[in-house]
mmCIF file of C-alpha atoms and ligand atoms in Angstrom:
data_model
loop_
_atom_site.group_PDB
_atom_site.id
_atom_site.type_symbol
_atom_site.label_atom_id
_atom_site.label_comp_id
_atom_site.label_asym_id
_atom_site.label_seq_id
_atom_site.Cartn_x
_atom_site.Cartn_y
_atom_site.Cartn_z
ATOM 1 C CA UNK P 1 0.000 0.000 0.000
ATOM 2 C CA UNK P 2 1.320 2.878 -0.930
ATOM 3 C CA UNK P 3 1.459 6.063 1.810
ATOM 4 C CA UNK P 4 -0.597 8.657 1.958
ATOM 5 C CA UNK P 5 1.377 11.808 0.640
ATOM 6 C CA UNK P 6 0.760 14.918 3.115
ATOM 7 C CA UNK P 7 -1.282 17.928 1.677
ATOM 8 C CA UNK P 8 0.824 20.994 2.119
ATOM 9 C CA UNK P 9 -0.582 24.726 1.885
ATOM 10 C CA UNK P 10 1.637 27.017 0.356
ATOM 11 C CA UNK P 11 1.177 30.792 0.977
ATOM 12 C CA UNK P 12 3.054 32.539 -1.625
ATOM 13 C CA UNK P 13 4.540 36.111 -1.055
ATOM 14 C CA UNK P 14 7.135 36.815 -3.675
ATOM 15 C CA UNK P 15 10.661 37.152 -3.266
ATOM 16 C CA UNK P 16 13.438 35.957 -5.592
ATOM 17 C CA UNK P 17 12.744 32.398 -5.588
ATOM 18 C CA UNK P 18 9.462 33.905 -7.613
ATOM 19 C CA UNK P 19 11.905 36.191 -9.491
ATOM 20 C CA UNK P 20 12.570 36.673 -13.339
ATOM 21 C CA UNK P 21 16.303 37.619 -15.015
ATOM 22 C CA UNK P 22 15.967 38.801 -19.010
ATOM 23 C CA UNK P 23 18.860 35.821 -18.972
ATOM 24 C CA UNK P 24 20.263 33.030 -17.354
ATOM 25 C CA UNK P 25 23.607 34.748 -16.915
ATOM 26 C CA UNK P 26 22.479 38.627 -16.596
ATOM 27 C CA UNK P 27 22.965 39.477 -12.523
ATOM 28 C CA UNK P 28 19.861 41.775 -12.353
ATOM 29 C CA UNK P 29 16.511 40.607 -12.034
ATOM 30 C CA UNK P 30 13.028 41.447 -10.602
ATOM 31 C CA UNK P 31 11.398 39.844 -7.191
ATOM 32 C CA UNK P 32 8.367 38.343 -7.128
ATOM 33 C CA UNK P 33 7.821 38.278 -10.762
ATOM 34 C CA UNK P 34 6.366 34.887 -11.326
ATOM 35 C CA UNK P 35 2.750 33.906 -10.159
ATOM 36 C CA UNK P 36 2.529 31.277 -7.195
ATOM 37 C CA UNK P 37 0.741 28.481 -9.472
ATOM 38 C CA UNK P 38 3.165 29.349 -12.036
ATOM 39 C CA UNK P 39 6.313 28.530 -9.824
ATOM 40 C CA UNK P 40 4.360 25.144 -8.576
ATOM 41 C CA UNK P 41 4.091 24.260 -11.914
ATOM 42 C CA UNK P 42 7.878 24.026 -12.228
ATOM 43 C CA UNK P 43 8.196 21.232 -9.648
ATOM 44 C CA UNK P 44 5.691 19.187 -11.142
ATOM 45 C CA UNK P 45 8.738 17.208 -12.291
ATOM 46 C CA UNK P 46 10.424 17.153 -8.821
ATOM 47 C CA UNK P 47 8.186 14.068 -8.174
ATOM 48 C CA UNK P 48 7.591 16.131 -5.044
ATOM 49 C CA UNK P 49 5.608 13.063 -1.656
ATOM 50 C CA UNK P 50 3.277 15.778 -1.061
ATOM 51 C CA UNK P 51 0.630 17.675 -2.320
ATOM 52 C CA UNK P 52 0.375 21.198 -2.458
ATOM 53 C CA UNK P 53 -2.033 23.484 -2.229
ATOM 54 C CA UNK P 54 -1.293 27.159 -3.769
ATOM 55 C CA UNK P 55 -2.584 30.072 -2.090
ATOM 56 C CA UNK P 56 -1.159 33.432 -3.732
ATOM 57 C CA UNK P 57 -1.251 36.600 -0.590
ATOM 58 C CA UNK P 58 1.374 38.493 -2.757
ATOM 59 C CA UNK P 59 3.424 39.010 -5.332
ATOM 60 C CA UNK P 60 6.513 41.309 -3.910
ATOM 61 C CA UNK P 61 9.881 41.771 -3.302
ATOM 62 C CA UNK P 62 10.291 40.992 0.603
ATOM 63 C CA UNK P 63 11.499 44.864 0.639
ATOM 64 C CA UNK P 64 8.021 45.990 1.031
ATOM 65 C CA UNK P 65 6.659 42.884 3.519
ATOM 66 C CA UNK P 66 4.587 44.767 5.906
ATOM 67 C CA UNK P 67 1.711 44.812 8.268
ATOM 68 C CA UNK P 68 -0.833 43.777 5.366
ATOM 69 C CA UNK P 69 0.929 40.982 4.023
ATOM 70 C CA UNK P 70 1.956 39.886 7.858
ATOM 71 C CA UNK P 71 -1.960 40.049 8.726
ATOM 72 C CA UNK P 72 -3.274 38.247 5.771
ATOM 73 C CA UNK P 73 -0.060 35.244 5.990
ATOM 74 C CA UNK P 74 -1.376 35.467 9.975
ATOM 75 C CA UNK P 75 -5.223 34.826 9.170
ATOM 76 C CA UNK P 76 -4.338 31.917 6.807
ATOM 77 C CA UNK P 77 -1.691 29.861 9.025
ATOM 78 C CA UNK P 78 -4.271 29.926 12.353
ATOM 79 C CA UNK P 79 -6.716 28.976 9.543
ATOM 80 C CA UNK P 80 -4.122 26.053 8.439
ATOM 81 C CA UNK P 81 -3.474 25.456 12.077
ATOM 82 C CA UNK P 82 -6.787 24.178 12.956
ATOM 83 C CA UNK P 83 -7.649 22.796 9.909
ATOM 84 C CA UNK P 84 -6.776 18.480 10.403
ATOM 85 C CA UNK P 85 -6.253 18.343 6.688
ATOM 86 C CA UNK P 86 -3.389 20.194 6.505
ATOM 87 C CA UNK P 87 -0.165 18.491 7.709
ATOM 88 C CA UNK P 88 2.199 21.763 7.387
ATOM 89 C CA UNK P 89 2.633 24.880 5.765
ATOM 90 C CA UNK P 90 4.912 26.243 3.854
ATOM 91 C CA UNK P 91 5.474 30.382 2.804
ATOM 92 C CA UNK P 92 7.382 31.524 -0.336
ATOM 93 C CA UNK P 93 9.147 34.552 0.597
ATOM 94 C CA UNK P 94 12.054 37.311 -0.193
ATOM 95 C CA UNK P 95 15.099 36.344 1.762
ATOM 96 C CA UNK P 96 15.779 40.148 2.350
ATOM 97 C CA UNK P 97 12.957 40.373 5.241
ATOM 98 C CA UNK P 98 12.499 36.493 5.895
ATOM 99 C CA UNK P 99 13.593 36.430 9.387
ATOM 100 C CA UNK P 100 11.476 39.325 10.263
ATOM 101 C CA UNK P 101 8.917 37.304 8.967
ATOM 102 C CA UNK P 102 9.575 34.137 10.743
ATOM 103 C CA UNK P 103 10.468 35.956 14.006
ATOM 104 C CA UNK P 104 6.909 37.740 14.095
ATOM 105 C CA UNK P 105 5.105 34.659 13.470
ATOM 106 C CA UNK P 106 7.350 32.513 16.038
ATOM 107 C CA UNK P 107 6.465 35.441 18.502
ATOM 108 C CA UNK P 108 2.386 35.063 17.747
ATOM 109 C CA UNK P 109 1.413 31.696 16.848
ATOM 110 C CA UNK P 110 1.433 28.598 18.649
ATOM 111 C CA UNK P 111 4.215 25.744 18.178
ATOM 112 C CA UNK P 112 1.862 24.022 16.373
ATOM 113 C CA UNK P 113 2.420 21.928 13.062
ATOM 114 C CA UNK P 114 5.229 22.529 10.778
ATOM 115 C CA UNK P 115 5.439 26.500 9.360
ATOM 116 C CA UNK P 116 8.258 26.750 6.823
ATOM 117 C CA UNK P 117 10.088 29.674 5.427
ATOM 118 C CA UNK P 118 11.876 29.124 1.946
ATOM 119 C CA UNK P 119 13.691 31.336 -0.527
ATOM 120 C CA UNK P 120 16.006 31.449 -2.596
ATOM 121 C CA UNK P 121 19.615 33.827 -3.405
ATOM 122 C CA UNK P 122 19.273 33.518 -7.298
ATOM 123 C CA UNK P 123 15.914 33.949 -9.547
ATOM 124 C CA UNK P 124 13.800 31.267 -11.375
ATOM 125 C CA UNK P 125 16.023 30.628 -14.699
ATOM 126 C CA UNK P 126 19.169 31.844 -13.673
ATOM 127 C CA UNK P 127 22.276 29.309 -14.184
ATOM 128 C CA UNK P 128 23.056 27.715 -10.938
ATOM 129 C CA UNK P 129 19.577 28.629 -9.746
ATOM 130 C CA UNK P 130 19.054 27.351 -6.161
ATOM 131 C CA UNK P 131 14.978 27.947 -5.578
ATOM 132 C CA UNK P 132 13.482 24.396 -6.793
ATOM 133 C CA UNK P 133 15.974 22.690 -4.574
ATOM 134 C CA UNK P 134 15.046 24.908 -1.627
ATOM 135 C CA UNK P 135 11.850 24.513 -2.071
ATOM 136 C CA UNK P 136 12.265 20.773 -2.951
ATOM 137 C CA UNK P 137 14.362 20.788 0.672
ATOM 138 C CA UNK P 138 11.346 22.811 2.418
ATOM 139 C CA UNK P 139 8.528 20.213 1.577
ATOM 140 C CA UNK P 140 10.652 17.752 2.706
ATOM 141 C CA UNK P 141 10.999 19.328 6.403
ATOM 142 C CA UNK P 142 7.546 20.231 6.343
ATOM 143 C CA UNK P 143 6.569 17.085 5.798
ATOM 144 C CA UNK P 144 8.165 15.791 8.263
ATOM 145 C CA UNK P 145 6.185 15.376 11.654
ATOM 146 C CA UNK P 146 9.310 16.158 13.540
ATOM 147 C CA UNK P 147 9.354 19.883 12.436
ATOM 148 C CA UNK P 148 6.443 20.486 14.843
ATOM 149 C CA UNK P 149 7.112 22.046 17.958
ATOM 150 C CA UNK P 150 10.060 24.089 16.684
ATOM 151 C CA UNK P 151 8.405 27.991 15.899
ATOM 152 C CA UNK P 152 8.912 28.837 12.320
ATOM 153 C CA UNK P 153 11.824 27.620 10.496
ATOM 154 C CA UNK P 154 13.370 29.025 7.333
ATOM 155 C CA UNK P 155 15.016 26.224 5.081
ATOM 156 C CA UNK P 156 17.652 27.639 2.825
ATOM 157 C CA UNK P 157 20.563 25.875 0.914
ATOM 158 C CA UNK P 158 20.255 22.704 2.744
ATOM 159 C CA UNK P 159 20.412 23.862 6.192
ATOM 160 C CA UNK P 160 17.314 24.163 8.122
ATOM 161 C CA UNK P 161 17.298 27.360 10.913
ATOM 162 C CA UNK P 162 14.624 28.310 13.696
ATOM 163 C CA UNK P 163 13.215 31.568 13.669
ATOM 164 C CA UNK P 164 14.921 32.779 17.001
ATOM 165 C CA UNK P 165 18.510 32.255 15.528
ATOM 166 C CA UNK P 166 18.341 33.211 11.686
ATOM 167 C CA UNK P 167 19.675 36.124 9.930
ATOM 168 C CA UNK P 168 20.715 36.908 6.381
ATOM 169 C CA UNK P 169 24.640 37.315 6.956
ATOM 170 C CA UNK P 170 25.593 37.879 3.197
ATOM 171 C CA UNK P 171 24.254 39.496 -0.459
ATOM 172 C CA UNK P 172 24.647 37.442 -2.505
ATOM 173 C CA UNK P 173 26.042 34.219 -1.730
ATOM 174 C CA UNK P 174 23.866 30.998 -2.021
ATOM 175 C CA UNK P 175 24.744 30.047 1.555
ATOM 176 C CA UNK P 176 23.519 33.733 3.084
ATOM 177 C CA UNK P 177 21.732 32.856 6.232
ATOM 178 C CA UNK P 178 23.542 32.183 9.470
ATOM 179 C CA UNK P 179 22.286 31.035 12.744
ATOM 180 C CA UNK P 180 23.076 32.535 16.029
ATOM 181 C CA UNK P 181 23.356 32.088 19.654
ATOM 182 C CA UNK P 182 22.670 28.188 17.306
ATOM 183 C CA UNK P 183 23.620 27.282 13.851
ATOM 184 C CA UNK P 184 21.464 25.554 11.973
ATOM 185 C CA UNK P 185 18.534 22.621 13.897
ATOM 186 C CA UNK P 186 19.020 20.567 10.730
ATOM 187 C CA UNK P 187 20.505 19.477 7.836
ATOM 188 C CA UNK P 188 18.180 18.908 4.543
ATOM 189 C CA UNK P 189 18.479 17.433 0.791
ATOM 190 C CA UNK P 190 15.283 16.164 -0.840
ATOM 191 C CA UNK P 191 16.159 12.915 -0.145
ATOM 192 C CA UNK P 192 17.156 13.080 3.602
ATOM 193 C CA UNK P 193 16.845 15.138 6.694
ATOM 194 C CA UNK P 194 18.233 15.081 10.305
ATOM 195 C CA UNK P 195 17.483 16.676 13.463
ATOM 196 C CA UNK P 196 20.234 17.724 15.380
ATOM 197 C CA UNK P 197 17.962 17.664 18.767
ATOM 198 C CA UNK P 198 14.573 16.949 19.829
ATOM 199 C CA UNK P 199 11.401 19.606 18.727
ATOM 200 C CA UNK P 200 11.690 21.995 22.510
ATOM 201 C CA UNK P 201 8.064 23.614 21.986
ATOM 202 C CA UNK P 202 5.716 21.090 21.530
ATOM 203 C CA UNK P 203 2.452 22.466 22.811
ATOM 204 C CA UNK P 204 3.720 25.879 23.218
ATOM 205 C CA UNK P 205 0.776 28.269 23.017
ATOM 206 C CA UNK P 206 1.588 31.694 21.202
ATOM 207 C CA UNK P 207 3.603 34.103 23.247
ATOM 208 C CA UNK P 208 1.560 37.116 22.800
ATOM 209 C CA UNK P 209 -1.504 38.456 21.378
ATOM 210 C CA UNK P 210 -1.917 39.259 17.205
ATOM 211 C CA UNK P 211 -2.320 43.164 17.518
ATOM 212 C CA UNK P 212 -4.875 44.843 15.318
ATOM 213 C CA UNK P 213 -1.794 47.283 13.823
ATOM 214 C CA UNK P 214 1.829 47.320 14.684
ATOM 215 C CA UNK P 215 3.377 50.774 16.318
ATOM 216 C CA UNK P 216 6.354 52.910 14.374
ATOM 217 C CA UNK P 217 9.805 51.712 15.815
ATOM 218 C CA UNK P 218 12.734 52.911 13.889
ATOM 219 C CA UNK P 219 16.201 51.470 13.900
ATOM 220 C CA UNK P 220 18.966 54.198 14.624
ATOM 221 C CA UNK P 221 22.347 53.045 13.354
ATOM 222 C CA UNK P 222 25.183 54.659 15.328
ATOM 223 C CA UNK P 223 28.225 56.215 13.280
ATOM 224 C CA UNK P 224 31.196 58.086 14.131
ATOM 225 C CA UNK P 225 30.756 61.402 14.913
ATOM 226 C CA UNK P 226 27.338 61.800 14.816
ATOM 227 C CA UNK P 227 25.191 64.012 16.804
ATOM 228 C CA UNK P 228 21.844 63.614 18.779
ATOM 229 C CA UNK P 229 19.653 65.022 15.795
ATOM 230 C CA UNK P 230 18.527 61.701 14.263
ATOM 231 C CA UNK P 231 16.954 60.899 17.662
ATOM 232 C CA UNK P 232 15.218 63.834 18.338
ATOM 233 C CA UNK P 233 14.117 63.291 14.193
ATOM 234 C CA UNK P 234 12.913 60.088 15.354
ATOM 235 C CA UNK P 235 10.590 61.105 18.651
ATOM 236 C CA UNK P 236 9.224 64.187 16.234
ATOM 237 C CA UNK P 237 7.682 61.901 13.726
ATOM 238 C CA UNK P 238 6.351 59.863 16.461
ATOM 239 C CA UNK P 239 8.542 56.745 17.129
ATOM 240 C CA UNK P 240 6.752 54.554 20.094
ATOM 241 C CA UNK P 241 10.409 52.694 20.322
ATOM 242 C CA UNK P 242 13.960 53.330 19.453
ATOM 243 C CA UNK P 243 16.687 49.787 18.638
ATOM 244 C CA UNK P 244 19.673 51.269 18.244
ATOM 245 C CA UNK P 245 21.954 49.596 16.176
ATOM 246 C CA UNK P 246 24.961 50.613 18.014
ATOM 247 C CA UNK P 247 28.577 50.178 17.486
ATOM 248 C CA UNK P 248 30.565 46.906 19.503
ATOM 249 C CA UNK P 249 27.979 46.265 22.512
ATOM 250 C CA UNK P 250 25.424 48.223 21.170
ATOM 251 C CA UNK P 251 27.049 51.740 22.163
ATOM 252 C CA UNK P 252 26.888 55.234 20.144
ATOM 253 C CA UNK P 253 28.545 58.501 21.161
ATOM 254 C CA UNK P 254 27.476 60.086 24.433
ATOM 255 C CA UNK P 255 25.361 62.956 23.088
ATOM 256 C CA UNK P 256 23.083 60.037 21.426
ATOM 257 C CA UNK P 257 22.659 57.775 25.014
ATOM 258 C CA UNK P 258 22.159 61.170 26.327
ATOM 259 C CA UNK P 259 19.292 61.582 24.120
ATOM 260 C CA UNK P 260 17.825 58.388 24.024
ATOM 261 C CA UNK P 261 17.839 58.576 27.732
ATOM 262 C CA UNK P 262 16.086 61.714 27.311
ATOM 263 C CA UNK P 263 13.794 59.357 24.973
ATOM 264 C CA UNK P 264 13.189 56.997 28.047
ATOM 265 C CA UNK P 265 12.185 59.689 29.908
ATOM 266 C CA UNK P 266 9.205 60.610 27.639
ATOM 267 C CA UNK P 267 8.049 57.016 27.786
ATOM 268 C CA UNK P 268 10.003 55.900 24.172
ATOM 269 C CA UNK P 269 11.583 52.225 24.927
ATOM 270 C CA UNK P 270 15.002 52.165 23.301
ATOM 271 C CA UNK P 271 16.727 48.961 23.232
ATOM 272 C CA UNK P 272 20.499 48.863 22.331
ATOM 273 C CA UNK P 273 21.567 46.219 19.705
ATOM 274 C CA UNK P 274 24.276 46.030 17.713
ATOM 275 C CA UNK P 275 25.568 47.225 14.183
ATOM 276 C CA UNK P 276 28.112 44.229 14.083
ATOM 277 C CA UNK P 277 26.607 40.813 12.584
ATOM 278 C CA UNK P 278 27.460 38.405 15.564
ATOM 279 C CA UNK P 279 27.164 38.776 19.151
ATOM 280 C CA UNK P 280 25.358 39.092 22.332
ATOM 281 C CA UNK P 281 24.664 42.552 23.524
ATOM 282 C CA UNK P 282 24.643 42.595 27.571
ATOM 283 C CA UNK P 283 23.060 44.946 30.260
ATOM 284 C CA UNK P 284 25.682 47.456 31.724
ATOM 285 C CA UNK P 285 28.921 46.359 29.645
ATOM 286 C CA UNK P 286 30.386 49.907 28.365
ATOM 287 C CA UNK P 287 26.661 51.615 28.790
ATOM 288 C CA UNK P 288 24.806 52.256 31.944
ATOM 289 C CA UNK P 289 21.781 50.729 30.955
ATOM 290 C CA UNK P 290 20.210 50.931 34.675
ATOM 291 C CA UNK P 291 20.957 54.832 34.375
ATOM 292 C CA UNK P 292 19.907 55.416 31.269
ATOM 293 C CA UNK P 293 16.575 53.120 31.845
ATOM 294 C CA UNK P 294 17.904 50.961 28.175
ATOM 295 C CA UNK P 295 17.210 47.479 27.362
ATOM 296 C CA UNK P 296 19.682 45.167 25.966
ATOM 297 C CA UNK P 297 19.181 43.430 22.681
ATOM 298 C CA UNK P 298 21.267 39.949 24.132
ATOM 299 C CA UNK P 299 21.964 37.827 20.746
ATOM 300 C CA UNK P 300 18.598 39.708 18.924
ATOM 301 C CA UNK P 301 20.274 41.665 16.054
ATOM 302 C CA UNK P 302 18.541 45.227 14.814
ATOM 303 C CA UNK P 303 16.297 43.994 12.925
ATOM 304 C CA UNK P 304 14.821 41.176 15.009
ATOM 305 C CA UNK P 305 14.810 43.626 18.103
ATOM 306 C CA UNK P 306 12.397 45.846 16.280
ATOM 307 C CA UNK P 307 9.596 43.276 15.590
ATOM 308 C CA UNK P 308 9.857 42.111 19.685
ATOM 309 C CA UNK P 309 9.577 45.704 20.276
ATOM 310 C CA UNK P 310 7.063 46.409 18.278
ATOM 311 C CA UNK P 311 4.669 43.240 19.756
ATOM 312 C CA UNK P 312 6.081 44.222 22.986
ATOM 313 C CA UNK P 313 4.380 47.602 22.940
ATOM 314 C CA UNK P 314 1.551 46.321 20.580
ATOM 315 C CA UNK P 315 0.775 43.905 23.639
ATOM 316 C CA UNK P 316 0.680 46.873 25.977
ATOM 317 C CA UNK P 317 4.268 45.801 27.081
ATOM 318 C CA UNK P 318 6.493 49.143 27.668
ATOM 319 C CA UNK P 319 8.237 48.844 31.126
ATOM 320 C CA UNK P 320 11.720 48.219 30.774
ATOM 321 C CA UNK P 321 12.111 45.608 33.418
ATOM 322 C CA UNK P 322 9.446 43.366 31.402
ATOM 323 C CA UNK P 323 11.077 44.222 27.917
ATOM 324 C CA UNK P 324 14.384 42.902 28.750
ATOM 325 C CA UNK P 325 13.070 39.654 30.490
ATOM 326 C CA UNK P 326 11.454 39.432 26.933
ATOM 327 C CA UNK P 327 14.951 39.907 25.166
ATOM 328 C CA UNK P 328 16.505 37.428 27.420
ATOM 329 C CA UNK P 329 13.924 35.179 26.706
ATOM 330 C CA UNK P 330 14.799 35.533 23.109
HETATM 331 C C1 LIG C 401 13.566 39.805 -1.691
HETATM 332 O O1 LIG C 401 13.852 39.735 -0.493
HETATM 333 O O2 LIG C 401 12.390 39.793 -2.084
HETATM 334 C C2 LIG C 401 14.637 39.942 -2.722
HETATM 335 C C3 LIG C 401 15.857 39.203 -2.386
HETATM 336 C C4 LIG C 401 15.676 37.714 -2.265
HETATM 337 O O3 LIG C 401 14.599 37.155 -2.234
HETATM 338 O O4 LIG C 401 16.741 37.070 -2.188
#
């Protein structure tokens, strides 16, 4: 008897791995070019154990993901979630914004059944194209009742991250996403796939609330020399929340903490993260976060600081001492 194959829903956003080059060998190209059922079509020849069900939510480079896109994606996973005909999920996205992506959701939805990320570095018909063996790779892990109980996970070149760790670490290179505090939970081909550990979340309900609309945080980058006019730029278009993207440990010159600390004052979180790709960023190091009233991003990078932030104060979450248990929860 042969085994059933899982049905798999695919919510399709975009991104390169739905992108179009005039030629195989020209380097530019445009995201997000190709319709979903169009790119499914492609595999058809992957002789692909599962079936898939297409569901188009956009058509974009991951450049402009944002709170529509994030809403509709939300509505159709819990939808997926409860329905017992669907074994996993899988989202087509832009690698550009995918752990922002994959972060929100791991922050909002229950560890339920498997939610995969998948992209890809080079478009649809380029030589050396790597999106049909990503995605090829994600249906595999999705398939797979093992992947439950793990948050989102975004499955790129073979190597399978969770939300919490991932980050794009490189342009261009096929192997751009790097995992930290952890490296990858998994290696992938589409023939084979192992765990490195056991799924940690099983059961896990969502962490917090899905808001009705997500609050203005801004990232300020700290560079030499600069003064404390970006921040007050910032509070006068209405930031709710700062995440500086500091220098080392998160730290900027002393007119900026001044100013952020002014910031604080006026009821504006500001976490402190840092501009450098790898590293934990700790309470009271170089900066006086106790002083100043800062949280500290620990291994969250800018980028990933702002969406906690911004479902931290979405959630009615703006005390200090209950944001940074939050970042050192991860
Ligand atoms: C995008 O993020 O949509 C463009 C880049 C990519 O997918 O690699």
């Amino acid at each position: 008897m042969t085994a059933k194959r899982p049905r798999l829903l695919v919510l399709g956003t975009g991104g390169t791995i739905a992108g179009s080059a005039s030629s195989a060998t020209d380097g530019s190209y445009a995201a997000g070019e190709l319709a979903l059922e169009d790119m499914l079509k492609g595999l058809a020849g992957l002789g692909l154990e599962a079936e898939l069900i297409a569901k188009p939510i956009a058509q974009i480079g991951s450049q402009d993901m944002g709170w529509p896109v994030w809403d509709a994606l939300h509505r159709e996973i819990v939808a997926a979630q409860n329905d017992a005909t669907i074994e996993g999920i899988l989202i087509t996205h832009g690698t550009d914004t995918a752990e922002e992506t994959a972060y929100l959701f791991d922050l909002t939805l229950a560890a339920g059944k498997p939610l995969v990320l998948v992209g890809a570095m080079r478009p649809a018909g380029a030589v050396g194209a790597d999106g049909m063996r990503n995605f090829a790779n994600a249906v595999r892990v999705a398939s797979d009742t093992d992947a439950s109980g793990r948050g989102p996970l975004l499955v790129m070149g073979d190597t399978v991250f969770a939300a919490k760790d991932v980050r794009k670490a490189a342009t261009s290179n096929i192997d751009a996403f790097k995992g930290y505090p952890r490296g990858p939970i998994a290696r992938v081909t589409p023939s084979s796939l192992d765990w490195f550990g056991g799924a940690t979340r099983v059961g896990e309900p969502a962490r917090y609330a899905w808001p009705k609309a997500l609050p203005r945080v801004a990232i300020l980058t700290a560079g030499a020399g600069m003064d404390a006019k970006p921040v007050e730029a910032l509070l006068g278009i209405g930031c709710s929340g700062i995440v500086l993207a500091g220098m080392g440990q998160g730290n900027a010159p002393g007119c900026v903490l001044d100013a952020l600390g002014a910031a604080v004052k006026d009821g504006a979180p500001v976490v402190r993260s840092s501009r450098v790709d790898e590293g934990l960023v700790d309470r009271n190091v170089e900066v006086d976060d106790d002083a100043y009233g800062f949280i500290a991003a620990r291994a969250q990078g800018p980028a990933k600081a702002r969406i906690l932030l911004m479902v931290l104060i979405a959630n009615g979450i703006t005390d200090a001492a209950s944001i940074q248990a939050a970042f050192d929860r991860g």
